Short mmCIF file of C-alpha atoms in Angstrom, two decimals:
data_model
loop_
_atom_site.label_atom_id
_atom_site.label_comp_id
_atom_site.label_asym_id
_atom_site.label_seq_id
_atom_site.Cartn_x
_atom_site.Cartn_y
_atom_site.Cartn_z
CA UNK R 1 111.83 94.60 109.77
CA UNK R 2 114.04 97.67 109.44
CA UNK R 3 117.57 97.28 108.00
CA UNK R 4 118.61 100.82 107.53
CA UNK R 5 117.60 103.71 109.82
CA UNK R 6 118.38 107.27 108.85
CA UNK R 7 117.85 109.79 111.89
CA UNK R 8 118.10 113.62 111.65
CA UNK R 9 120.57 113.43 108.71
CA UNK R 10 122.07 116.91 108.05
CA UNK R 11 124.87 117.94 105.75
CA UNK R 12 126.29 121.45 105.34
CA UNK R 13 128.73 122.52 102.62
CA UNK R 14 129.92 125.83 103.97
CA UNK R 15 126.85 128.06 104.17
CA UNK R 16 124.68 125.59 102.13
CA UNK R 17 122.50 123.10 103.91
CA UNK R 18 122.17 120.23 101.36
CA UNK R 19 120.31 117.78 103.72
CA UNK R 20 118.27 119.14 106.58
CA UNK R 21 117.18 116.81 109.46
CA UNK R 22 116.12 113.99 107.25
CA UNK R 23 114.78 110.82 108.72
CA UNK R 24 113.52 107.61 107.03
CA UNK R 25 114.00 103.79 107.09
CA UNK R 26 114.47 100.98 104.71
CA UNK R 27 112.80 97.64 105.43
CA UNK R 28 114.18 94.27 104.51
CA UNK R 29 113.25 93.08 100.94
CA UNK R 30 111.60 96.34 99.95
CA UNK R 31 112.19 98.93 97.25
CA UNK R 32 112.15 102.37 98.69
CA UNK R 33 112.14 105.32 96.28
CA UNK R 34 113.84 108.63 97.07
CA UNK R 35 112.55 111.30 94.89
CA UNK R 36 112.74 115.22 94.52
CA UNK R 37 113.37 117.90 92.07
CA UNK R 38 116.90 118.57 90.74
CA UNK R 39 119.02 119.82 93.63
CA UNK R 40 116.83 118.34 96.25
CA UNK R 41 119.78 116.54 97.90
CA UNK R 42 119.09 112.97 96.78
CA UNK R 43 122.71 112.12 95.69
CA UNK R 44 124.05 113.73 98.87
CA UNK R 45 121.86 111.43 100.88
CA UNK R 46 123.30 108.47 98.94
CA UNK R 47 126.81 109.85 99.63
CA UNK R 48 126.06 110.13 103.34
CA UNK R 49 124.67 106.59 103.69
CA UNK R 50 127.52 105.04 101.66
CA UNK R 51 130.29 106.82 103.50
CA UNK R 52 131.44 109.23 100.76
CA UNK R 53 130.35 112.10 103.10
CA UNK R 54 130.44 112.41 106.93
CA UNK R 55 127.14 113.93 108.23
CA UNK R 56 127.21 117.31 109.82
CA UNK R 57 124.64 115.94 112.35
CA UNK R 58 122.46 112.89 112.51
CA UNK R 59 123.16 109.18 112.16
CA UNK R 60 122.82 106.30 109.76
CA UNK R 61 122.36 102.78 111.28
CA UNK R 62 122.71 99.54 109.32
CA UNK R 63 121.42 96.44 111.20
CA UNK R 64 121.62 98.55 114.47
CA UNK R 65 125.31 99.53 113.89
CA UNK R 66 126.10 103.18 113.36
CA UNK R 67 127.77 103.47 109.95
CA UNK R 68 127.68 107.27 109.54
CA UNK R 69 131.24 108.50 109.34
CA UNK R 70 132.72 105.15 108.31
CA UNK R 71 134.82 104.91 105.04
CA UNK R 72 133.05 103.63 101.95
CA UNK R 73 134.95 100.36 101.91
CA UNK R 74 133.93 99.61 105.49
CA UNK R 75 130.28 100.30 104.70
CA UNK R 76 130.52 98.03 101.68
CA UNK R 77 132.12 95.30 103.65
CA UNK R 78 129.31 95.40 106.20
CA UNK R 79 126.84 94.73 103.35
CA UNK R 80 125.70 97.89 101.77
CA UNK R 81 126.61 98.60 98.10
CA UNK R 82 125.85 101.41 95.69
CA UNK R 83 125.95 102.28 92.03
CA UNK R 84 126.66 105.79 90.60
CA UNK R 85 124.93 108.09 88.17
CA UNK R 86 127.90 107.66 85.74
CA UNK R 87 128.89 104.21 84.95
CA UNK R 88 132.26 103.43 86.65
CA UNK R 89 133.88 100.40 85.00
CA UNK R 90 137.35 99.20 84.39
CA UNK R 91 137.34 99.33 80.50
CA UNK R 92 140.47 97.26 80.13
CA UNK R 93 139.04 94.36 82.20
CA UNK R 94 136.29 91.89 81.23
CA UNK R 95 132.95 91.76 82.75
CA UNK R 96 133.85 88.92 85.16
CA UNK R 97 137.16 90.75 86.15
CA UNK R 98 135.02 93.96 86.85
CA UNK R 99 132.89 91.88 89.14
CA UNK R 100 135.87 90.52 90.97
CA UNK R 101 136.85 94.16 91.70
CA UNK R 102 133.30 94.67 92.99
CA UNK R 103 133.78 91.72 95.35
CA UNK R 104 137.22 92.78 96.61
CA UNK R 105 135.84 94.17 99.87
CA UNK R 106 134.65 90.75 100.97
CA UNK R 107 137.54 88.73 99.47
CA UNK R 108 140.35 89.89 101.86
CA UNK R 109 142.52 90.56 98.85
CA UNK R 110 142.24 94.34 98.41
CA UNK R 111 141.44 96.21 95.19
CA UNK R 112 145.23 96.57 94.16
CA UNK R 113 145.77 92.75 94.36
CA UNK R 114 142.66 92.23 92.33
CA UNK R 115 143.69 94.70 89.68
CA UNK R 116 147.27 93.45 89.41
CA UNK R 117 146.01 89.82 89.34
CA UNK R 118 148.12 88.50 92.18
CA UNK R 119 148.28 84.74 92.88
CA UNK R 120 145.83 85.08 95.72
CA UNK R 121 143.61 87.13 93.55
CA UNK R 122 143.60 84.47 90.77
CA UNK R 123 142.69 81.75 93.33
CA UNK R 124 139.89 83.88 94.70
CA UNK R 125 138.70 84.80 91.23
CA UNK R 126 138.25 81.11 90.45
CA UNK R 127 136.07 80.54 93.54
CA UNK R 128 134.02 83.72 92.84
CA UNK R 129 133.40 82.94 89.11
CA UNK R 130 130.50 80.60 89.70
CA UNK R 131 128.72 83.07 91.99
CA UNK R 132 129.28 85.88 89.60
CA UNK R 133 128.03 83.95 86.62
CA UNK R 134 124.80 83.29 88.53
CA UNK R 135 124.56 87.06 89.10
CA UNK R 136 125.10 87.67 85.40
CA UNK R 137 122.40 85.16 84.51
CA UNK R 138 119.93 86.77 86.77
CA UNK R 139 120.57 90.10 85.14
CA UNK R 140 120.68 88.69 81.58
CA UNK R 141 124.43 89.29 81.06
CA UNK R 142 125.54 85.59 81.20
CA UNK R 143 126.89 85.61 77.69
CA UNK R 144 129.11 88.68 78.13
CA UNK R 145 131.36 87.29 80.92
CA UNK R 146 134.57 87.48 78.83
CA UNK R 147 133.62 90.74 76.94
CA UNK R 148 135.16 94.04 77.69
CA UNK R 149 132.52 96.62 78.91
CA UNK R 150 133.15 98.88 75.77
CA UNK R 151 131.66 95.98 73.70
CA UNK R 152 128.38 96.10 75.59
CA UNK R 153 125.45 98.47 74.83
CA UNK R 154 124.80 101.47 77.09
CA UNK R 155 121.96 99.64 78.74
CA UNK R 156 124.01 96.63 79.42
CA UNK R 157 126.91 98.66 80.82
CA UNK R 158 124.43 100.22 83.30
CA UNK R 159 123.21 96.70 84.19
CA UNK R 160 126.79 95.62 84.63
CA UNK R 161 127.29 98.33 87.24
CA UNK R 162 124.53 96.63 89.25
CA UNK R 163 126.20 93.29 88.79
CA UNK R 164 129.47 94.74 90.08
CA UNK R 165 127.66 96.03 93.17
CA UNK R 166 125.88 92.69 93.71
CA UNK R 167 129.23 90.81 93.54
CA UNK R 168 129.95 92.03 97.16
CA UNK R 169 126.89 90.17 98.47
CA UNK R 170 125.08 93.24 99.82
CA UNK R 171 122.01 93.18 101.91
CA UNK R 172 121.07 96.70 100.76
CA UNK R 173 121.67 98.14 97.34
CA UNK R 174 121.59 101.81 96.57
CA UNK R 175 120.73 102.48 92.94
CA UNK R 176 121.53 105.98 91.67
CA UNK R 177 119.49 106.74 88.47
CA UNK R 178 119.81 103.18 86.99
CA UNK R 179 117.78 103.88 83.81
CA UNK R 180 119.24 107.41 83.04
CA UNK R 181 119.55 107.69 79.33
CA UNK R 182 117.65 104.48 78.53
CA UNK R 183 114.85 103.99 76.12
CA UNK R 184 111.44 102.70 77.29
CA UNK R 185 112.32 99.07 76.34
CA UNK R 186 115.51 99.15 78.33
CA UNK R 187 113.75 100.82 81.18
CA UNK R 188 111.13 98.13 81.36
CA UNK R 189 113.90 95.51 81.41
CA UNK R 190 115.78 97.22 84.24
CA UNK R 191 112.41 97.49 86.30
CA UNK R 192 112.08 93.73 86.07
CA UNK R 193 115.67 93.21 87.03
CA UNK R 194 115.39 95.50 90.11
CA UNK R 195 112.29 93.64 91.21
CA UNK R 196 114.21 90.34 90.81
CA UNK R 197 117.10 91.67 92.90
CA UNK R 198 114.53 92.58 95.75
CA UNK R 199 112.91 89.14 95.39
CA UNK R 200 116.31 87.54 95.77
CA UNK R 201 116.52 89.16 99.32
CA UNK R 202 118.25 92.50 98.71
CA UNK R 203 116.63 95.69 100.01
CA UNK R 204 116.86 98.61 97.56
CA UNK R 205 117.00 102.38 97.88
CA UNK R 206 116.27 103.86 94.43
CA UNK R 207 116.95 107.37 93.31
CA UNK R 208 115.43 107.88 89.87
CA UNK R 209 113.88 110.72 87.78
CA UNK R 210 111.75 108.31 85.74
CA UNK R 211 108.54 108.54 87.74
CA UNK R 212 106.87 105.68 85.82
CA UNK R 213 109.65 103.47 87.08
CA UNK R 214 109.39 104.77 90.56
CA UNK R 215 105.64 104.51 90.82
CA UNK R 216 105.68 101.09 89.05
CA UNK R 217 108.10 99.25 91.33
CA UNK R 218 108.59 100.93 94.72
CA UNK R 219 106.90 99.68 97.84
CA UNK R 220 107.23 103.03 99.52
CA UNK R 221 108.48 106.41 98.51
CA UNK R 222 110.17 109.32 100.42
CA UNK R 223 109.89 112.74 98.64
CA UNK R 224 112.32 115.49 99.55
CA UNK R 225 112.96 119.08 98.60
CA UNK R 226 115.84 121.35 99.60
CA UNK R 227 117.03 118.38 101.78
CA UNK R 228 113.90 118.16 103.78
CA UNK R 229 111.28 115.47 103.70
CA UNK R 230 108.03 116.50 102.01
CA UNK R 231 106.18 113.23 102.26
CA UNK R 232 106.48 109.46 102.78
CA UNK R 233 104.15 106.80 101.79
CA UNK R 234 102.94 104.34 99.12
CA UNK R 235 103.04 105.37 95.51
CA UNK R 236 99.31 106.09 95.50
CA UNK R 237 99.76 108.28 98.60
CA UNK R 238 102.68 110.19 97.16
CA UNK R 239 100.92 110.64 93.84
CA UNK R 240 98.10 112.36 95.67
CA UNK R 241 100.16 114.43 98.06
CA UNK R 242 99.80 118.20 97.52
CA UNK R 243 103.26 119.12 98.65
CA UNK R 244 104.82 116.73 96.35
CA UNK R 245 102.72 117.82 93.35
CA UNK R 246 103.64 121.48 94.06
CA UNK R 247 107.31 120.59 94.28
CA UNK R 248 107.16 118.95 90.74
CA UNK R 249 105.16 121.78 89.07
CA UNK R 250 107.15 122.92 86.18
CA UNK R 251 109.10 119.69 86.20
CA UNK R 252 107.99 116.26 85.00
CA UNK R 253 104.62 114.72 86.01
CA UNK R 254 104.68 112.17 88.95
CA UNK R 255 102.10 110.01 87.21
#
């Protein structure tokens, strides 16, 4: 069953067309990979789906409701969360406090009340702690709840960014290069975590340059170049697609 539908998505920046008539969908409880060479428009697609950018043309539907053009906090409140290429965490707040900020869109408190620790925020924080501890346990971070992010390893900080996004109870999670800068052991751990998140009922759109990860965990893959779709299919179909292979020549292998 489709949960996100992208139709004819186009985004112009002045004379540059970053995304050009792109269409694809995300099914419930699947991991969909979005791949392409550097500059293909992958992050722009993320920004269009999550509300950071407004499309020049085209629509994004989430559970049949048009969300293209909505502000990011409204998109998040509907049930679609994302991470970023750069880890964005409040370094002066604990792991659990960061997760409380991630959940603010569903709490009715607002991010300011969460950060300044208002009385309503403290009450809500207490209610959310149990749920957030379960998320931390699923991601292997349960012992770090009272730690500051700076005390965590780089890999654990990247995982915390996923935990913060999951704190908002999303139905769809957009992961933007979750294993960037990680070693093979850390990458293997995150691959298992992403699969666990999918198995818990969250659909995932994954942008990642590590092709071993993409080919290893994605149910389907959409390949783009210069903002246009090159191919769509299973990992085996994408691996054998001539257009995709040509787009990656001179770059990394897609095996």
